[in-house]
Coordinates of N, CA and C in Angstrom, one line a residue:
M1451 N -23.6 18.1 69.5 CA -23.2 18.1 68.1 C -24.3 17.7 67.2
N1452 N -24.4 18.5 66.1 CA -25.4 18.1 65.1 C -24.7 17.2 64.0
D1453 N -25.6 16.6 63.1 CA -25.1 15.7 62.1 C -24.1 16.2 61.2
K1454 N -24.2 17.5 60.8 CA -23.2 18.1 59.9 C -21.8 18.2 60.5
Q1455 N -21.8 18.5 61.8 CA -20.5 18.6 62.5 C -19.9 17.2 62.6
D1456 N -20.7 16.2 62.9 CA -20.3 14.8 63.1 C -19.6 14.3 61.8
A1457 N -20.2 14.6 60.6 CA -19.7 14.1 59.3 C -18.3 14.8 59.1
R1458 N -18.2 16.0 59.4 CA -16.9 16.7 59.2 C -15.8 16.1 60.1
I1459 N -16.2 15.8 61.3 CA -15.2 15.2 62.2 C -14.8 13.8 61.7
V1460 N -15.8 13.0 61.4 CA -15.6 11.6 61.0 C -14.7 11.5 59.7
Y1461 N -15.0 12.4 58.7 CA -14.3 12.3 57.4 C -13.3 13.4 57.3
A1462 N -12.8 14.0 58.3 CA -11.9 15.1 58.3 C -10.6 14.7 57.6
D1463 N -10.2 13.5 57.8 CA -8.9 13.0 57.2 C -8.9 12.9 55.7
I1464 N -10.1 12.7 55.1 CA -10.2 12.5 53.6 C -11.0 13.5 52.9
I1465 N -11.7 14.4 53.5 CA -12.6 15.3 52.9 C -11.9 16.3 51.9
H1466 N -10.7 16.6 52.1 CA -10.0 17.6 51.3 C -9.0 16.9 50.3
L1467 N -9.0 15.6 50.2 CA -8.1 14.9 49.3 C -8.6 15.1 47.9
P1468 N -7.8 15.1 46.8 CA -8.3 15.2 45.5 C -9.1 14.0 45.0
H1469 N -10.0 14.2 44.1 CA -10.9 13.1 43.6 C -10.0 12.1 42.9
F1470 N -10.2 10.8 43.1 CA -9.5 9.8 42.4 C -9.8 9.7 40.9
Q1471 N -8.8 9.7 40.1 CA -8.9 9.6 38.7 C -8.1 8.4 38.2
S1472 N -8.8 7.4 37.6 CA -8.1 6.2 37.2 C -7.1 6.5 36.0
S1473 N -6.0 5.9 36.0 CA -5.0 6.1 34.9 C -5.3 5.1 33.8
K1474 N -6.2 4.1 34.0 CA -6.5 3.1 33.0 C -7.8 3.3 32.3
R1475 N -8.7 4.1 32.9 CA -10.0 4.3 32.3 C -10.2 5.8 32.1
Q1476 N -10.9 6.1 31.0 CA -11.2 7.5 30.7 C -12.3 8.0 31.6
H1477 N -12.3 9.3 31.9 CA -13.3 9.9 32.7 C -14.6 9.9 32.0
M1478 N -15.7 9.4 32.7 CA -17.0 9.3 32.1 C -17.7 10.7 32.0
S1479 N -18.3 11.0 30.8 CA -18.9 12.3 30.6 C -20.2 12.3 31.5
L1480 N -20.6 13.6 31.8 CA -21.8 13.8 32.6 C -23.0 13.2 31.9
Y1481 N -23.1 13.2 30.6 CA -24.2 12.7 29.9 C -24.3 11.1 30.1
D1482 N -23.1 10.5 29.9 CA -23.1 9.0 30.1 C -23.4 8.6 31.6
R1483 N -22.9 9.5 32.5 CA -23.1 9.2 33.9 C -24.6 9.3 34.2
A1484 N -25.3 10.3 33.7 CA -26.7 10.5 33.9 C -27.5 9.4 33.3
A1485 N -27.0 8.8 32.2 CA -27.8 7.7 31.5 C -27.9 6.5 32.4
Q1486 N -26.9 6.4 33.3 CA -27.0 5.2 34.3 C -28.2 5.3 35.2
F1487 N -28.7 6.5 35.4 CA -29.8 6.6 36.3 C -31.1 6.9 35.6
A1488 N -31.1 6.7 34.3 CA -32.4 6.9 33.5 C -33.4 5.8 33.8
P1489 N -34.7 6.1 33.7 CA -35.7 5.1 34.0 C -35.5 3.8 33.1
F1490 N -35.7 2.7 33.7 CA -35.6 1.4 33.0 C -36.9 0.8 32.7
A1491 N -37.1 0.5 31.4 CA -38.4 -0.1 31.0 C -38.3 -1.6 31.1
A1492 N -38.7 -2.2 32.2 CA -38.5 -3.6 32.4 C -39.5 -4.4 31.5
L1493 N -40.6 -3.8 31.1 CA -41.6 -4.5 30.3 C -41.6 -3.8 28.9
T1494 N -40.7 -4.2 28.1 CA -40.6 -3.6 26.7 C -41.9 -3.8 26.0
G1495 N -42.5 -2.7 25.4 CA -43.7 -2.8 24.6 C -45.0 -2.7 25.5
F1496 N -44.8 -2.7 26.8 CA -46.0 -2.6 27.7 C -46.8 -1.3 27.4
D1497 N -46.1 -0.2 27.3 CA -46.8 1.1 27.1 C -47.5 1.1 25.8
D1498 N -46.9 0.5 24.7 CA -47.6 0.4 23.4 C -48.9 -0.5 23.6
M1499 N -48.8 -1.6 24.3 CA -49.9 -2.5 24.5 C -51.1 -1.8 25.2
V1500 N -50.7 -1.0 26.3 CA -51.7 -0.3 27.0 C -52.4 0.8 26.2
T1501 N -51.6 1.5 25.4 CA -52.1 2.5 24.5 C -53.1 1.9 23.5
E1502 N -52.7 0.7 22.9 CA -53.5 0.1 21.9 C -54.8 -0.4 22.5
E1503 N -54.8 -0.9 23.7 CA -56.0 -1.4 24.4 C -56.9 -0.3 24.7
A1504 N -56.4 0.9 25.0 CA -57.2 2.1 25.4 C -57.8 2.7 24.1
R1505 N -57.3 2.4 22.9 CA -57.8 3.0 21.7 C -59.2 2.5 21.5
L1506 N -60.1 3.5 21.3 CA -61.5 3.1 21.1 C -61.8 2.7 19.7
T1507 N -62.7 1.7 19.5 CA -63.2 1.3 18.2 C -64.7 1.2 18.4
Y1508 N -65.4 1.3 17.3 CA -66.9 1.3 17.4 C -67.4 0.1 16.6
K1509 N -68.6 -0.4 17.0 CA -69.3 -1.4 16.2 C -70.0 -0.8 15.0
P1510 N -70.1 -1.6 13.9 CA -70.8 -1.1 12.8 C -72.3 -0.9 13.0
I1511 N -72.8 0.2 12.5 CA -74.2 0.5 12.7 C -75.0 -0.4 11.7
E1512 N -76.1 -1.0 12.2 CA -77.0 -1.7 11.4 C -78.1 -0.8 11.0
L1513 N -78.2 -0.4 9.7 CA -79.2 0.5 9.2 C -80.6 -0.2 9.2
S1514 N -81.6 0.6 9.5 CA -83.0 0.0 9.5 C -83.4 0.0 8.0
E1515 N -84.5 -0.7 7.8 CA -85.1 -0.8 6.4 C -85.3 0.6 5.8
A1516 N -85.9 1.5 6.6 CA -86.2 2.8 6.1 C -84.9 3.6 5.8
E1517 N -83.9 3.4 6.6 CA -82.6 4.1 6.4 C -81.9 3.5 5.1
L1518 N -82.0 2.2 4.9 CA -81.5 1.6 3.7 C -82.2 2.0 2.5
E1519 N -83.5 2.2 2.6 CA -84.3 2.7 1.4 C -83.9 4.1 1.1
V1520 N -83.7 5.0 2.0 CA -83.2 6.4 1.8 C -81.8 6.3 1.1
L1521 N -80.9 5.5 1.7 CA -79.6 5.4 1.1 C -79.6 4.8 -0.3
N1522 N -80.5 3.9 -0.6 CA -80.6 3.3 -2.0 C -81.1 4.4 -2.9
R1523 N -82.1 5.2 -2.5 CA -82.6 6.3 -3.3 C -81.4 7.3 -3.6
K1524 N -80.6 7.6 -2.7 CA -79.5 8.5 -2.9 C -78.5 7.9 -3.9
M1525 N -78.3 6.6 -3.7 CA -77.4 5.9 -4.7 C -77.9 6.0 -6.1
D1526 N -79.3 5.8 -6.2 CA -79.9 5.9 -7.5 C -79.7 7.3 -8.1
L1527 N -79.8 8.3 -7.2 CA -79.7 9.7 -7.7 C -78.2 9.9 -8.1
V1528 N -77.3 9.4 -7.4 CA -75.9 9.5 -7.8 C -75.7 8.9 -9.2
E1529 N -76.3 7.7 -9.4 CA -76.2 7.0 -10.7 C -76.8 7.8 -11.8
L1530 N -78.0 8.5 -11.6 CA -78.6 9.3 -12.6 C -77.7 10.5 -12.9
L1531 N -77.1 11.1 -11.9 CA -76.2 12.3 -12.1 C -75.0 11.9 -13.0
L1532 N -74.5 10.7 -12.7 CA -73.4 10.2 -13.5 C -73.8 9.9 -15.0
Q1533 N -75.0 9.3 -15.1 CA -75.4 9.0 -16.5 C -75.6 10.3 -17.3
D1534 N -76.0 11.4 -16.6 CA -76.2 12.7 -17.3 C -74.9 13.4 -17.5
G1535 N -73.8 12.7 -17.2 CA -72.4 13.4 -17.5 C -71.9 14.2 -16.3
G1536 N -72.6 14.2 -15.2 CA -72.2 15.0 -14.0 C -71.3 14.1 -13.2
H1537 N -70.5 14.8 -12.3 CA -69.7 14.2 -11.3 C -69.8 15.0 -10.1
P1538 N -70.9 14.7 -9.3 CA -71.2 15.5 -8.1 C -70.2 15.4 -7.0
T1539 N -70.0 16.5 -6.3 CA -69.1 16.5 -5.1 C -70.0 16.2 -3.9
L1540 N -69.8 15.1 -3.3 CA -70.6 14.7 -2.2 C -69.8 14.3 -0.9
S1541 N -70.5 14.2 0.2 CA -69.9 13.8 1.4 C -70.4 12.4 1.8
F1542 N -69.5 11.5 2.1 CA -69.9 10.1 2.4 C -69.4 9.8 3.8
T1543 N -70.3 9.2 4.6 CA -69.9 8.7 5.9 C -69.9 7.2 5.8
Y1544 N -68.8 6.6 6.2 CA -68.7 5.2 6.0 C -67.9 4.5 7.2
F1545 N -68.1 3.2 7.3 CA -67.4 2.5 8.4 C -66.1 1.9 7.8
E1546 N -65.0 2.1 8.6 CA -63.7 1.5 8.2 C -63.4 0.5 9.3
P1547 N -63.3 -0.8 9.0 CA -62.9 -1.8 10.0 C -61.5 -1.6 10.5
D1548 N -61.3 -1.9 11.7 CA -59.9 -1.8 12.3 C -59.1 -3.0 11.9
V1549 N -57.9 -2.8 11.5 CA -57.0 -3.9 11.1 C -56.4 -4.7 12.3
I1550 N -56.5 -4.1 13.5 CA -55.8 -4.8 14.6 C -56.8 -5.4 15.6
K1551 N -57.9 -4.7 15.9 CA -58.9 -5.2 16.8 C -60.3 -5.1 16.3
E1552 N -61.2 -5.7 17.0 CA -62.6 -5.8 16.6 C -63.2 -4.4 16.6
G1553 N -64.1 -4.2 15.6 CA -64.7 -2.9 15.5 C -64.0 -2.1 14.4
G1554 N -64.2 -0.8 14.5 CA -63.6 0.1 13.5 C -63.9 1.6 13.9
R1555 N -64.0 2.4 12.9 CA -64.3 3.8 13.1 C -65.1 4.3 11.9
Y1556 N -65.8 5.4 12.2 CA -66.6 6.1 11.1 C -65.9 7.3 10.6
L1557 N -65.8 7.4 9.3 CA -65.1 8.5 8.6 C -66.0 9.2 7.7
T1558 N -65.8 10.5 7.5 CA -66.5 11.2 6.5 C -65.5 11.8 5.5
R1559 N -65.8 11.5 4.3 CA -64.9 11.9 3.2 C -65.7 12.7 2.2
I1560 N -65.1 13.7 1.7 CA -65.7 14.5 0.6 C -64.9 14.2 -0.7
G1561 N -65.7 14.0 -1.7 CA -65.0 13.7 -3.0 C -65.9 13.8 -4.2
I1562 N -65.3 13.9 -5.3 CA -66.1 14.0 -6.6 C -66.3 12.5 -7.0
V1563 N -67.5 12.2 -7.3 CA -67.8 10.8 -7.7 C -67.4 10.6 -9.2
K1564 N -66.5 9.7 -9.4 CA -66.0 9.3 -10.7 C -67.0 8.3 -11.4
K1565 N -67.2 7.2 -10.6 CA -68.1 6.2 -11.2 C -68.5 5.3 -10.1
I1566 N -69.6 4.5 -10.4 CA -70.0 3.4 -9.4 C -69.8 2.1 -10.1
D1567 N -69.0 1.2 -9.5 CA -68.7 -0.1 -10.0 C -69.6 -1.1 -9.2
T1568 N -70.8 -1.4 -9.9 CA -71.8 -2.2 -9.2 C -71.3 -3.7 -9.1
F1569 N -70.4 -4.1 -10.0 CA -69.9 -5.5 -9.9 C -69.0 -5.7 -8.7
A1570 N -68.1 -4.7 -8.4 CA -67.2 -4.8 -7.3 C -67.9 -4.1 -6.0
K1571 N -69.1 -3.6 -6.2 CA -69.8 -2.9 -5.1 C -68.9 -1.8 -4.5
K1572 N -68.4 -0.9 -5.4 CA -67.5 0.2 -5.0 C -68.0 1.5 -5.6
M1573 N -67.8 2.6 -4.9 CA -68.0 3.9 -5.4 C -66.6 4.5 -5.5
I1574 N -66.2 5.0 -6.7 CA -64.9 5.5 -7.0 C -64.9 7.0 -7.0
L1575 N -64.1 7.6 -6.2 CA -64.1 9.1 -6.0 C -62.7 9.6 -6.6
Y1576 N -62.8 10.8 -7.2 CA -61.5 11.5 -7.5 C -61.0 12.0 -6.2
G1577 N -59.8 11.6 -5.9 CA -59.1 12.1 -4.7 C -59.8 12.1 -3.5
S1578 N -59.4 13.1 -2.6 CA -60.1 13.1 -1.3 C -60.7 14.5 -1.1
D1579 N -60.5 15.1 0.1 CA -61.1 16.3 0.5 C -60.6 17.5 -0.4
D1580 N -59.4 17.3 -1.1 CA -58.9 18.3 -1.9 C -59.5 18.2 -3.3
I1581 N -60.7 18.8 -3.6 CA -61.4 18.6 -4.8 C -60.8 19.4 -6.0
E1582 N -59.9 20.4 -5.7 CA -59.3 21.2 -6.7 C -58.2 20.4 -7.4
N1583 N -57.5 19.6 -6.7 CA -56.3 18.9 -7.3 C -56.7 17.5 -7.8
K1584 N -56.9 17.4 -9.1 CA -57.4 16.1 -9.7 C -56.3 15.1 -9.8
K1585 N -55.0 15.4 -9.4 CA -53.9 14.5 -9.5 C -53.9 13.5 -8.4
I1586 N -54.7 13.7 -7.4 CA -54.7 12.8 -6.2 C -55.3 11.5 -6.7
P1587 N -54.8 10.4 -6.3 CA -55.3 9.1 -6.8 C -56.8 8.9 -6.4
T1588 N -57.4 8.0 -7.1 CA -58.8 7.7 -6.8 C -58.9 7.0 -5.5
I1589 N -60.1 7.1 -4.9 CA -60.4 6.4 -3.6 C -61.6 5.5 -3.9
D1590 N -61.5 4.3 -3.4 CA -62.6 3.3 -3.6 C -63.3 3.2 -2.2
L1591 N -64.6 3.4 -2.2 CA -65.4 3.2 -1.1 C -66.3 2.0 -1.3
Q1592 N -66.3 1.1 -0.3 CA -67.2 -0.1 -0.4 C -68.6 0.4 -0.1
I1593 N -69.5 0.1 -1.1 CA -70.8 0.6 -1.0 C -71.5 0.1 0.2
D1594 N -71.3 -1.2 0.6 CA -72.0 -1.7 1.8 C -71.5 -1.1 3.1
R1595 N -70.4 -0.3 3.1 CA -70.0 0.3 4.3 C -70.4 1.8 4.5
I1596 N -71.0 2.3 3.4 CA -71.5 3.7 3.4 C -72.8 3.7 4.2
I1597 N -72.9 4.7 5.2 CA -74.1 4.8 6.0 C -74.8 6.1 5.7
D1598 N -74.2 7.1 5.0 CA -74.8 8.3 4.7 C -74.1 9.0 3.5
I1599 N -75.0 9.7 2.7 CA -74.5 10.4 1.6 C -75.2 11.8 1.7
S1600 N -74.4 12.9 1.6 CA -75.0 14.2 1.6 C -74.3 15.1 0.7
G1601 N -74.8 16.3 0.5 CA -74.2 17.3 -0.3 C -74.8 17.4 -1.7
F1602 N -76.0 16.9 -1.9 CA -76.6 17.0 -3.3 C -76.9 18.4 -3.6
P1603 N -77.0 18.7 -4.9 CA -77.4 20.1 -5.3 C -78.8 20.4 -4.7
P1604 N -79.1 21.7 -4.4 CA -80.4 22.1 -3.8 C -81.6 21.6 -4.5
E1605 N -81.6 21.4 -5.8 CA -82.8 20.9 -6.5 C -83.1 19.5 -6.2
F1606 N -82.2 18.8 -5.5 CA -82.5 17.4 -5.1 C -82.7 17.2 -3.6
D1607 N -83.1 18.3 -2.9 CA -83.2 18.2 -1.5 C -84.3 17.2 -1.0
E1608 N -85.3 16.9 -1.8 CA -86.3 15.9 -1.4 C -85.7 14.5 -1.2
Y1609 N -84.5 14.3 -1.9 CA -83.9 13.0 -1.7 C -83.1 12.8 -0.5
E1610 N -82.8 14.0 0.1 CA -81.9 14.0 1.3 C -82.6 13.3 2.5
N1611 N -84.0 13.4 2.6 CA -84.7 12.9 3.8 C -85.7 11.9 3.4

């Protein structure tokens, strides 16, 4: 005899009986029944913690004296353009510190320069990458976090390098 035949013989007296239905409790839906067997997260928040730990951050780059000099010349050029009534559209690469863990990330933002606030050490841009829509709020970039400025008009190419 195989196992299938053994089970039929052993349970022959009950196998064709109707399924028991309690008169005191309502029948559980298949959805609720399946929920009983759903995976259980014994360590609540563990997945979020692992994801946060795996998120990469970068250390701020220390610019050399030569790189600082080039950046200062570009800042001077931006100030000259502003004094002449211009508002150049430039690309800025800057370091944004992470609010949760050590380090941060480097972002590149394109914007129209509104003004330079030397007292607060900020460069104020009109909006963000959408230079057509002037209704976007201004964005303040910390000058000491900027590591590169590009996008000057062609006549100022000698300042790029």
